Amino acid sequence: MTDLMTGPRIDDLAVWPASAAPLPHNGLAVGGVDLAEVAERFGTPVYVLDEGEVRQRCRAYRDAFPEADVLYAAKAFLSRAMVRWVREEGLGLDVCSAGELELAVLAGFPPARIVLHGNAKSPYDLGTALRLGVGRIVIDSPSEIARIAAAVGPDGQQKVLVRVVPGVAAGGHDKVRTGTDGQKFGLSLTDGSALRAVAAVLGQPRLVPAGLHCHIGSQITDVEPYVTALRRMVGLMARIRDVHGVVLPELDLGGGHGIAYRPGEPALDVPALARTLRGELAASCAVAGLPVPRLAIEPGRAVVGPAGVAVYRVLAVKHTGGAVFVAVDGGMSDNPRPALYGVRYAPRLVGRSSTAAPRTATVVGRHCEAGDVLAAEVELPGDVRPGDLIAVPVAGAYHLSMASAYNLVGRPPLVAVHEGAARLLLRRETLADLRHRDIGG
Ligand code: LLP
């Protein structure tokens, strides 16, 4: 990436927010705010979210997909401020629980621009969706079709999409590959389940079949799997037209857009994806004799991931068994991703200059498991010591939204940084918070 003012970006800031700027004494500012100051003011561990980077990423999506609905996938990260930014930037929202949906609507998000997902929607999820007037509900299993129709009531109507498994294998890890049969999401294209579900929807006058949905996986860095999925989805739309005489107006291709966690890693080229999908959609629809449906996409990680930074304080440095362990005050309770998916991060020392030669060290957390590793075998200055600050970029997606209360440590706060100002969005979870839930007995 090239910055017009400063020339090529320093390579090791390549995965940082565009606003990341070196300060004297190895300091680093994000959103115009010194990370060391954030650590001082709000304590550690602390998550920092660059509002400008989130907004810029929303705009980049809108620019790339002006004709489509861009629905931010709330599961990556949600807070009231995030809801507002996404709304102001003109995106829709993808939610998968009453919790996400209620938060969004309470924070002022128009329900008509929200899509509700879920392979196992509870009665409360569905009741909330219908009460709040959610725009679309995505059907993920045959049993919910009659349930939703009954819950809509005699006077209402509900737009639904049918989630299809198009038989495309893609994604950064087995646990996030959802495009083939043999996993829990969606209805198979190959065994006819998807077509049968569409028929069942058509048999329910309270349900409006708005279109088809697929989400083939997450952390996908190539355009090609999306093209294959698109062609198969258009094929199914043509089949539905042939069998039922119904032309579905919408096609939602889900999210999964991959990002780089370390310098040099590949990321999905979003403008290229947009160009290719536009061309393929027009071409496949022309061949099938279908009108071009309205496209929707659901990026989560690529909107918010690169906008977040986690800042930890080093509590202990241990040389043992030939390895160096740098233990920090957070870990798998705020970032379970290395343990779950083997993801590698590129942490760096911030706020203190060091002339010591770099040394290979493993950054570990404070939790009671050997698998509580934040970054295995990374280069850090050889004199890293307790009290130092370690910052981990690309921490905005699936960190806080997946954080747990493991070991009763409490979840870190989230601080928004923008144009030189820092403000608290989520306060730290205190030990009192944790104790309050425990009502004794
Ligand atoms: N749409 C649907 C229906 C989804 O299930 C997901 C993610 C998305 C959109 C957004 O995908 P994204 O653009 O963020 O890749 N915890 C994992 C990722 C799980 C993704 C689950 N579904 C991780 O930390 O990598």
Coordinates of C-alpha atoms and ligand atoms in Angstrom, one line a residue:
M1 CA 0.0 0.0 0.0
T2 CA 1.3 3.5 -0.8
D3 CA 0.5 6.6 1.1
L4 CA 0.7 9.7 -1.0
M5 CA 2.2 11.8 1.8
T6 CA 4.8 9.4 3.1
G7 CA 5.6 7.0 0.2
P8 CA 5.5 3.3 0.7
R9 CA 4.2 2.1 4.1
I10 CA 6.8 0.6 6.4
D11 CA 6.5 -3.0 5.7
D12 CA 5.7 -4.1 9.3
L13 CA 2.8 -1.7 9.5
A14 CA 1.2 -3.3 6.4
V15 CA -1.5 -5.0 8.3
W16 CA -2.1 -2.1 10.7
P17 CA -4.9 0.4 10.3
A18 CA -4.1 3.0 7.6
S19 CA -3.9 5.6 10.4
A20 CA -1.0 3.8 12.2
A21 CA 1.9 6.2 12.6
P22 CA 5.2 5.7 14.4
L23 CA 6.0 8.1 17.3
P24 CA 9.3 8.7 18.9
H25 CA 10.7 6.0 21.2
N26 CA 9.0 3.2 19.3
G27 CA 5.6 4.6 20.1
L28 CA 2.7 4.0 17.8
A29 CA -0.4 6.0 17.2
V30 CA -3.7 4.6 15.8
G31 CA -6.4 7.0 14.9
G32 CA -4.1 9.8 16.1
V33 CA -3.9 8.4 19.6
D34 CA -0.7 7.0 21.2
L35 CA -1.4 3.3 22.1
A36 CA 0.8 3.7 25.2
E37 CA -1.5 6.5 26.4
V38 CA -4.6 4.3 25.8
A39 CA -3.0 1.6 27.9
E40 CA -2.2 4.1 30.6
R41 CA -5.6 5.6 30.7
F42 CA -7.8 2.5 30.3
G43 CA -5.5 -0.2 31.7
T44 CA -4.5 -3.4 30.0
P45 CA -5.4 -5.6 28.2
V46 CA -7.3 -3.1 26.1
Y47 CA -8.8 -3.4 22.6
V48 CA -8.6 -0.3 20.4
L49 CA -10.9 0.2 17.4
D50 CA -10.1 2.8 14.7
E51 CA -13.4 4.3 13.8
G52 CA -12.0 5.9 10.6
E53 CA -10.7 2.5 9.4
V54 CA -14.1 0.9 10.0
R55 CA -15.9 3.7 8.2
Q56 CA -13.4 3.6 5.4
R57 CA -13.8 -0.1 4.9
C58 CA -17.6 0.3 4.8
R59 CA -17.2 2.9 2.1
A60 CA -14.8 0.7 0.1
Y61 CA -17.5 -2.0 0.1
R62 CA -20.2 0.5 -0.9
D63 CA -18.0 1.8 -3.7
A64 CA -17.1 -1.7 -4.9
F65 CA -20.7 -2.9 -4.8
P66 CA -22.9 0.1 -5.5
E67 CA -25.7 -2.0 -6.9
A68 CA -25.7 -4.6 -4.1
D69 CA -26.8 -4.7 -0.4
V70 CA -23.7 -4.9 1.8
L71 CA -24.8 -6.4 5.1
Y72 CA -22.2 -6.2 7.8
A73 CA -22.0 -9.6 9.7
A74 CA -22.5 -8.5 13.3
K75 CA -21.0 -11.7 14.7
A76 CA -17.5 -10.4 13.9
F77 CA -18.1 -7.5 16.4
L78 CA -21.1 -5.6 17.6
S79 CA -21.6 -2.6 19.9
R80 CA -23.9 0.3 19.8
A81 CA -21.3 2.6 18.2
M82 CA -20.6 -0.1 15.6
V83 CA -24.3 -0.2 14.8
R84 CA -24.3 3.5 14.3
W85 CA -21.2 3.6 12.1
V86 CA -22.5 0.8 9.9
R87 CA -25.9 2.5 9.6
E88 CA -24.4 5.9 8.8
E89 CA -22.2 4.3 6.1
G90 CA -25.2 2.9 4.4
L91 CA -24.7 -0.9 5.1
G92 CA -27.3 -3.4 6.2
L93 CA -26.8 -5.9 8.9
D94 CA -26.6 -9.7 9.3
V95 CA -27.5 -11.0 12.7
C96 CA -27.8 -14.5 14.1
S97 CA -29.5 -14.1 17.4
A98 CA -32.2 -12.1 19.2
G99 CA -29.3 -10.6 21.2
E100 CA -27.6 -9.1 18.1
L101 CA -30.9 -8.1 16.6
E102 CA -32.2 -6.3 19.7
L103 CA -28.9 -4.5 20.3
A104 CA -29.0 -3.3 16.7
V105 CA -32.6 -2.1 16.7
L106 CA -32.3 -0.5 20.1
A107 CA -29.3 1.4 18.8
G108 CA -31.5 2.7 16.0
F109 CA -30.8 0.3 13.1
P110 CA -33.7 0.0 10.7
P111 CA -35.0 -3.6 11.1
A112 CA -36.0 -3.8 7.4
R113 CA -32.3 -3.7 6.6
I114 CA -31.5 -6.6 8.8
V115 CA -31.2 -10.3 7.9
L116 CA -31.6 -13.0 10.6
H117 CA -29.5 -16.1 10.3
G118 CA -29.2 -19.2 12.4
N119 CA -29.2 -23.0 12.0
A120 CA -31.1 -23.3 15.3
K121 CA -33.3 -20.3 15.9
S122 CA -35.0 -20.3 19.3
P123 CA -38.6 -19.4 19.7
Y124 CA -37.3 -16.2 21.3
D125 CA -35.1 -15.4 18.2
L126 CA -38.0 -15.8 15.9
G127 CA -40.5 -14.0 18.1
T128 CA -38.1 -11.1 18.4
A129 CA -37.5 -11.0 14.6
L130 CA -41.2 -10.9 13.9
R131 CA -41.9 -8.4 16.6
L132 CA -39.2 -6.0 15.5
G133 CA -40.0 -6.5 11.8
V134 CA -36.7 -7.9 10.6
G135 CA -36.3 -7.6 6.8
R136 CA -35.5 -11.2 6.0
I137 CA -35.2 -14.5 7.8
V138 CA -32.9 -17.1 6.3
I139 CA -34.4 -20.6 6.3
D140 CA -31.7 -23.1 7.4
S141 CA -33.8 -26.2 8.0
P142 CA -37.1 -27.5 6.7
S143 CA -38.7 -27.7 10.2
E144 CA -38.6 -23.9 10.7
I145 CA -40.7 -23.1 7.6
A146 CA -44.0 -24.0 9.1
R147 CA -43.0 -22.6 12.5
I148 CA -42.1 -19.2 11.0
A149 CA -45.3 -19.2 8.9
A150 CA -47.4 -20.0 11.9
A151 CA -45.7 -17.3 14.0
V152 CA -46.2 -14.6 11.4
G153 CA -49.9 -14.6 12.2
P154 CA -52.9 -14.4 9.8
D155 CA -52.4 -10.8 8.7
G156 CA -48.6 -10.7 8.3
Q157 CA -46.1 -11.6 5.7
Q158 CA -42.4 -12.3 6.1
K159 CA -39.7 -12.3 3.5
V160 CA -37.4 -15.3 3.7
L161 CA -34.3 -16.5 1.9
V162 CA -33.4 -20.2 1.7
R163 CA -29.8 -21.0 2.7
V164 CA -28.3 -23.4 0.1
V165 CA -25.1 -25.5 0.4
P166 CA -23.7 -25.1 -3.1
G167 CA -21.0 -27.8 -2.8
V168 CA -18.0 -25.4 -2.8
A169 CA -15.1 -26.1 -0.5
A170 CA -13.4 -22.8 0.6
G171 CA -12.2 -21.2 3.8
G172 CA -9.2 -20.7 6.0
H173 CA -9.9 -23.6 8.4
D174 CA -12.1 -26.7 8.5
K175 CA -14.1 -25.1 11.3
V176 CA -15.2 -22.2 9.1
R177 CA -15.9 -24.1 5.8
T178 CA -19.6 -24.1 5.2
G179 CA -20.0 -24.6 1.5
T180 CA -20.2 -28.4 1.3
D181 CA -22.4 -31.1 2.5
G182 CA -21.4 -32.8 5.8
Q183 CA -21.6 -29.7 8.0
K184 CA -24.6 -28.3 9.9
F185 CA -25.5 -25.2 7.8
G186 CA -27.9 -24.8 5.0
L187 CA -29.8 -27.2 2.6
S188 CA -28.0 -29.3 0.1
L189 CA -28.2 -28.4 -3.6
T190 CA -27.0 -31.9 -4.6
D191 CA -29.5 -34.0 -2.7
G192 CA -32.5 -31.8 -3.6
S193 CA -33.1 -30.5 0.0
A194 CA -32.8 -26.9 -1.1
L195 CA -35.3 -27.3 -3.9
R196 CA -37.7 -29.0 -1.5
A197 CA -37.4 -26.2 1.0
V198 CA -38.2 -23.7 -1.7
A199 CA -41.3 -25.7 -2.6
A200 CA -42.3 -25.8 1.1
V201 CA -41.9 -22.0 1.4
L202 CA -44.0 -21.5 -1.8
G203 CA -46.7 -23.5 0.0
Q204 CA -46.9 -21.0 2.8
P205 CA -48.9 -17.9 1.9
R206 CA -47.5 -16.0 4.9
L207 CA -43.9 -16.4 3.6
V208 CA -42.6 -14.4 0.7
P209 CA -39.8 -16.2 -1.0
A210 CA -37.3 -13.4 -1.6
G211 CA -34.4 -15.4 -2.8
L212 CA -31.5 -17.7 -2.1
H213 CA -28.6 -17.4 0.2
C214 CA -25.2 -19.2 0.6
H215 CA -22.2 -18.6 2.8
I216 CA -19.4 -20.9 1.7
G217 CA -16.9 -20.2 4.4
S218 CA -14.7 -17.7 6.1
Q219 CA -11.3 -16.3 5.5
I220 CA -11.4 -17.0 1.8
T221 CA -8.7 -15.1 -0.2
D222 CA -9.6 -16.2 -3.8
V223 CA -12.4 -14.9 -6.0
E224 CA -12.9 -18.3 -7.7
P225 CA -14.9 -20.2 -5.1
Y226 CA -17.4 -17.3 -5.1
V227 CA -17.8 -17.6 -8.9
T228 CA -18.4 -21.3 -8.7
A229 CA -21.0 -20.7 -5.9
L230 CA -22.7 -18.0 -7.9
R231 CA -23.0 -20.1 -11.0
R232 CA -24.6 -23.0 -9.0
M233 CA -27.0 -20.6 -7.3
V234 CA -28.1 -19.1 -10.6
G235 CA -28.5 -22.7 -11.8
L236 CA -30.8 -23.4 -8.9
M237 CA -32.8 -20.2 -9.5
A238 CA -33.3 -21.3 -13.1
R239 CA -34.5 -24.7 -11.9
I240 CA -36.9 -23.1 -9.4
R241 CA -38.3 -21.0 -12.3
D242 CA -38.6 -24.2 -14.5
V243 CA -40.3 -26.3 -11.8
H244 CA -42.4 -23.7 -10.0
G245 CA -42.7 -20.8 -12.4
V246 CA -41.3 -18.5 -9.8
V247 CA -38.4 -16.0 -10.4
L248 CA -36.6 -15.2 -7.2
P249 CA -35.5 -11.5 -7.0
E250 CA -32.6 -11.8 -4.6
L251 CA -29.3 -13.6 -4.3
D252 CA -27.2 -13.3 -1.1
L253 CA -23.7 -14.8 -1.4
G254 CA -22.7 -14.4 2.2
G255 CA -19.4 -13.2 3.6
G256 CA -16.1 -14.9 4.2
H257 CA -13.8 -12.3 2.7
G258 CA -10.3 -13.0 3.8
I259 CA -7.8 -10.6 5.3
A260 CA -4.0 -10.6 6.1
Y261 CA -3.1 -11.2 9.7
R262 CA 0.6 -10.8 9.1
P263 CA 2.5 -8.8 6.5
G264 CA 2.8 -10.7 3.2
E265 CA -0.3 -12.9 3.7
P266 CA -2.9 -12.8 1.0
A267 CA -6.2 -11.0 1.3
L268 CA -9.3 -11.1 -0.9
D269 CA -9.3 -8.3 -3.5
V270 CA -12.8 -6.8 -2.9
P271 CA -13.0 -4.6 -6.0
A272 CA -11.9 -7.6 -8.1
L273 CA -14.6 -9.8 -6.4
A274 CA -17.2 -7.1 -7.2
R275 CA -16.2 -6.8 -10.8
T276 CA -16.0 -10.6 -11.3
L277 CA -19.3 -11.3 -9.6
R278 CA -21.1 -8.5 -11.6
G279 CA -19.9 -9.9 -14.9
E280 CA -20.6 -13.6 -13.9
L281 CA -24.0 -12.8 -12.6
A282 CA -25.0 -10.9 -15.8
A283 CA -23.5 -13.7 -18.0
S284 CA -25.1 -16.7 -16.0
C285 CA -28.5 -15.0 -15.9
A286 CA -28.4 -14.2 -19.6
V287 CA -27.6 -17.9 -20.3
A288 CA -30.4 -19.0 -18.0
G289 CA -32.8 -16.5 -19.3
L290 CA -33.3 -15.0 -15.9
P291 CA -33.4 -11.3 -14.9
V292 CA -30.4 -10.3 -12.8
P293 CA -31.3 -10.7 -9.1
R294 CA -30.4 -8.1 -6.5
L295 CA -27.1 -9.1 -5.0
A296 CA -26.3 -9.1 -1.3
I297 CA -23.0 -9.8 0.4
E298 CA -22.3 -10.2 4.2
P299 CA -18.7 -9.3 5.1
G300 CA -17.8 -9.3 8.8
R301 CA -14.1 -9.8 9.3
A302 CA -13.0 -7.6 6.4
V303 CA -15.0 -4.7 7.7
V304 CA -13.8 -4.7 11.3
G305 CA -10.8 -7.0 11.6
P306 CA -8.0 -4.8 10.4
A307 CA -9.5 -1.8 12.4
G308 CA -8.8 -3.4 15.8
V309 CA -5.6 -3.6 17.9
A310 CA -5.2 -5.5 21.2
V311 CA -2.7 -4.0 23.7
Y312 CA -1.3 -6.2 26.5
R313 CA 1.2 -5.7 29.2
V314 CA 4.0 -8.2 29.7
L315 CA 3.7 -9.8 33.1
A316 CA 6.5 -12.3 32.9
V317 CA 9.4 -13.4 30.6
K318 CA 10.7 -16.9 31.0
H319 CA 13.6 -18.7 29.4
T320 CA 12.9 -22.3 29.8
G321 CA 13.7 -25.5 27.9
G322 CA 15.4 -23.5 25.1
A323 CA 12.4 -21.3 24.5
V324 CA 11.5 -17.8 25.5
F325 CA 7.9 -17.2 26.7
V326 CA 6.6 -13.7 26.9
A327 CA 3.5 -13.9 29.1
V328 CA 0.9 -11.1 28.9
D329 CA -2.1 -10.1 30.9
G330 CA -4.7 -11.4 28.4
G331 CA -4.9 -14.5 26.3
M332 CA -7.3 -17.1 25.1
S333 CA -10.2 -15.5 27.0
D334 CA -10.0 -12.4 24.8
N335 CA -8.6 -14.1 21.7
P336 CA -9.4 -17.8 21.3
R337 CA -8.5 -17.8 17.6
P338 CA -4.9 -19.2 17.7
A339 CA -6.2 -22.0 19.9
L340 CA -9.2 -22.7 17.7
Y341 CA -7.9 -22.2 14.2
G342 CA -4.1 -22.0 14.5
V343 CA -4.1 -18.4 13.4
R344 CA -0.7 -16.6 13.5
Y345 CA -0.4 -13.0 14.5
A346 CA 2.4 -10.4 14.3
P347 CA 2.7 -8.7 17.7
R348 CA 5.1 -5.9 18.3
L349 CA 6.6 -4.1 21.3
V350 CA 5.3 -0.5 21.5
G351 CA 6.1 2.5 23.7
R352 CA 9.7 1.7 24.5
S353 CA 12.7 1.8 22.2
S354 CA 15.1 -1.1 22.3
T355 CA 18.4 -1.5 20.7
A356 CA 18.6 -5.2 21.6
A357 CA 18.8 -7.7 18.8
P358 CA 15.6 -9.4 17.9
R359 CA 15.0 -12.8 19.4
T360 CA 12.4 -15.5 18.7
A361 CA 9.9 -15.6 21.5
T362 CA 6.4 -17.1 22.0
V363 CA 3.8 -14.7 23.3
V364 CA 1.5 -16.6 25.7
G365 CA -1.5 -15.6 27.8
R366 CA -2.2 -15.8 31.5
H367 CA -4.7 -18.7 31.3
C368 CA -4.2 -22.2 32.8
E369 CA -3.6 -24.1 29.6
A370 CA -0.4 -24.8 27.6
G371 CA -2.5 -24.0 24.5
D372 CA -3.0 -20.4 25.6
V373 CA -0.6 -19.1 23.0
L374 CA -1.3 -15.7 21.3
A375 CA 1.7 -15.8 18.9
A376 CA 4.1 -18.7 18.6
E377 CA 7.7 -18.0 17.6
V378 CA 7.7 -14.3 16.7
E379 CA 10.6 -11.9 16.5
L380 CA 10.6 -9.5 19.5
P381 CA 13.5 -7.3 20.8
G382 CA 15.8 -9.5 23.0
D383 CA 15.3 -7.4 26.1
V384 CA 11.5 -7.6 26.3
R385 CA 10.6 -7.5 30.0
P386 CA 7.7 -7.2 32.4
G387 CA 6.0 -3.9 32.1
D388 CA 6.4 -3.6 28.4
L389 CA 3.5 -3.2 26.1
I390 CA 2.8 -5.7 23.3
A391 CA 0.3 -4.7 20.6
V392 CA -1.4 -7.2 18.3
P393 CA -2.9 -5.8 15.0
V394 CA -5.9 -7.2 13.1
A395 CA -7.7 -7.8 16.4
G396 CA -11.1 -6.3 15.5
A397 CA -13.0 -9.4 14.3
Y398 CA -14.0 -12.4 16.3
H399 CA -11.9 -11.5 19.4
L400 CA -14.2 -9.6 21.7
S401 CA -17.3 -11.2 20.1
M402 CA -15.9 -14.6 21.1
A403 CA -14.3 -13.6 24.4
S404 CA -15.1 -15.6 27.5
A405 CA -15.0 -15.4 31.3
Y406 CA -12.4 -18.2 31.5
N407 CA -10.5 -18.2 34.8
L408 CA -12.8 -15.3 35.9
V409 CA -10.4 -12.8 34.4
G410 CA -13.0 -10.5 32.9
R411 CA -13.3 -9.3 29.3
P412 CA -11.2 -6.3 28.3
P413 CA -12.6 -2.9 27.5
L414 CA -12.9 -1.5 23.9
V415 CA -11.7 2.0 23.2
A416 CA -12.6 3.8 19.9
V417 CA -9.9 6.1 18.5
H418 CA -10.7 8.7 16.0
E419 CA -9.0 12.0 14.9
G420 CA -6.8 12.1 17.9
A421 CA -9.4 11.3 20.5
A422 CA -10.0 8.1 22.5
R423 CA -13.4 7.2 24.0
L424 CA -14.6 4.1 25.8
L425 CA -17.2 2.0 24.0
L426 CA -17.3 -1.1 26.2
R427 CA -16.1 -0.9 29.7
R428 CA -13.9 -3.6 31.3
E429 CA -15.8 -6.6 32.8
T430 CA -15.0 -6.4 36.4
L431 CA -14.7 -9.1 39.0
A432 CA -17.9 -7.6 40.6
D433 CA -19.7 -8.2 37.3
L434 CA -18.7 -11.8 37.3
R435 CA -19.6 -12.3 40.9
H436 CA -23.0 -10.7 40.4
R437 CA -24.1 -13.5 38.1
D438 CA -23.4 -16.1 40.7
I439 CA -26.4 -16.0 42.9
G440 CA -25.1 -18.6 45.3
G441 CA -27.6 -21.2 46.2
Ligands
LLP1 N1 -22.6 -14.6 6.8 C1 -22.8 -15.8 7.4 C2 -24.1 -16.5 7.3 C3 -21.8 -16.2 8.3 O1 -22.0 -17.4 9.0 C4 -20.7 -15.5 8.5 C5 -19.6 -15.9 9.4 C6 -20.5 -14.3 7.8 C7 -21.5 -13.9 6.9 C8 -19.3 -13.4 7.9 O2 -18.1 -14.0 7.6 P1 -16.8 -13.2 7.5 O3 -16.9 -12.2 6.4 O4 -16.6 -12.5 8.8 O5 -15.7 -14.2 7.2 N2 -14.9 -17.2 14.4 C9 -14.2 -17.5 13.1 C10 -15.1 -17.0 11.9 C11 -16.5 -17.6 12.0 C12 -17.3 -17.1 10.8 C13 -18.8 -17.5 11.1 N3 -19.7 -17.0 10.1 C14 -12.9 -16.8 13.1 O6 -12.5 -16.2 14.1 O7 -12.1 -16.9 12.1

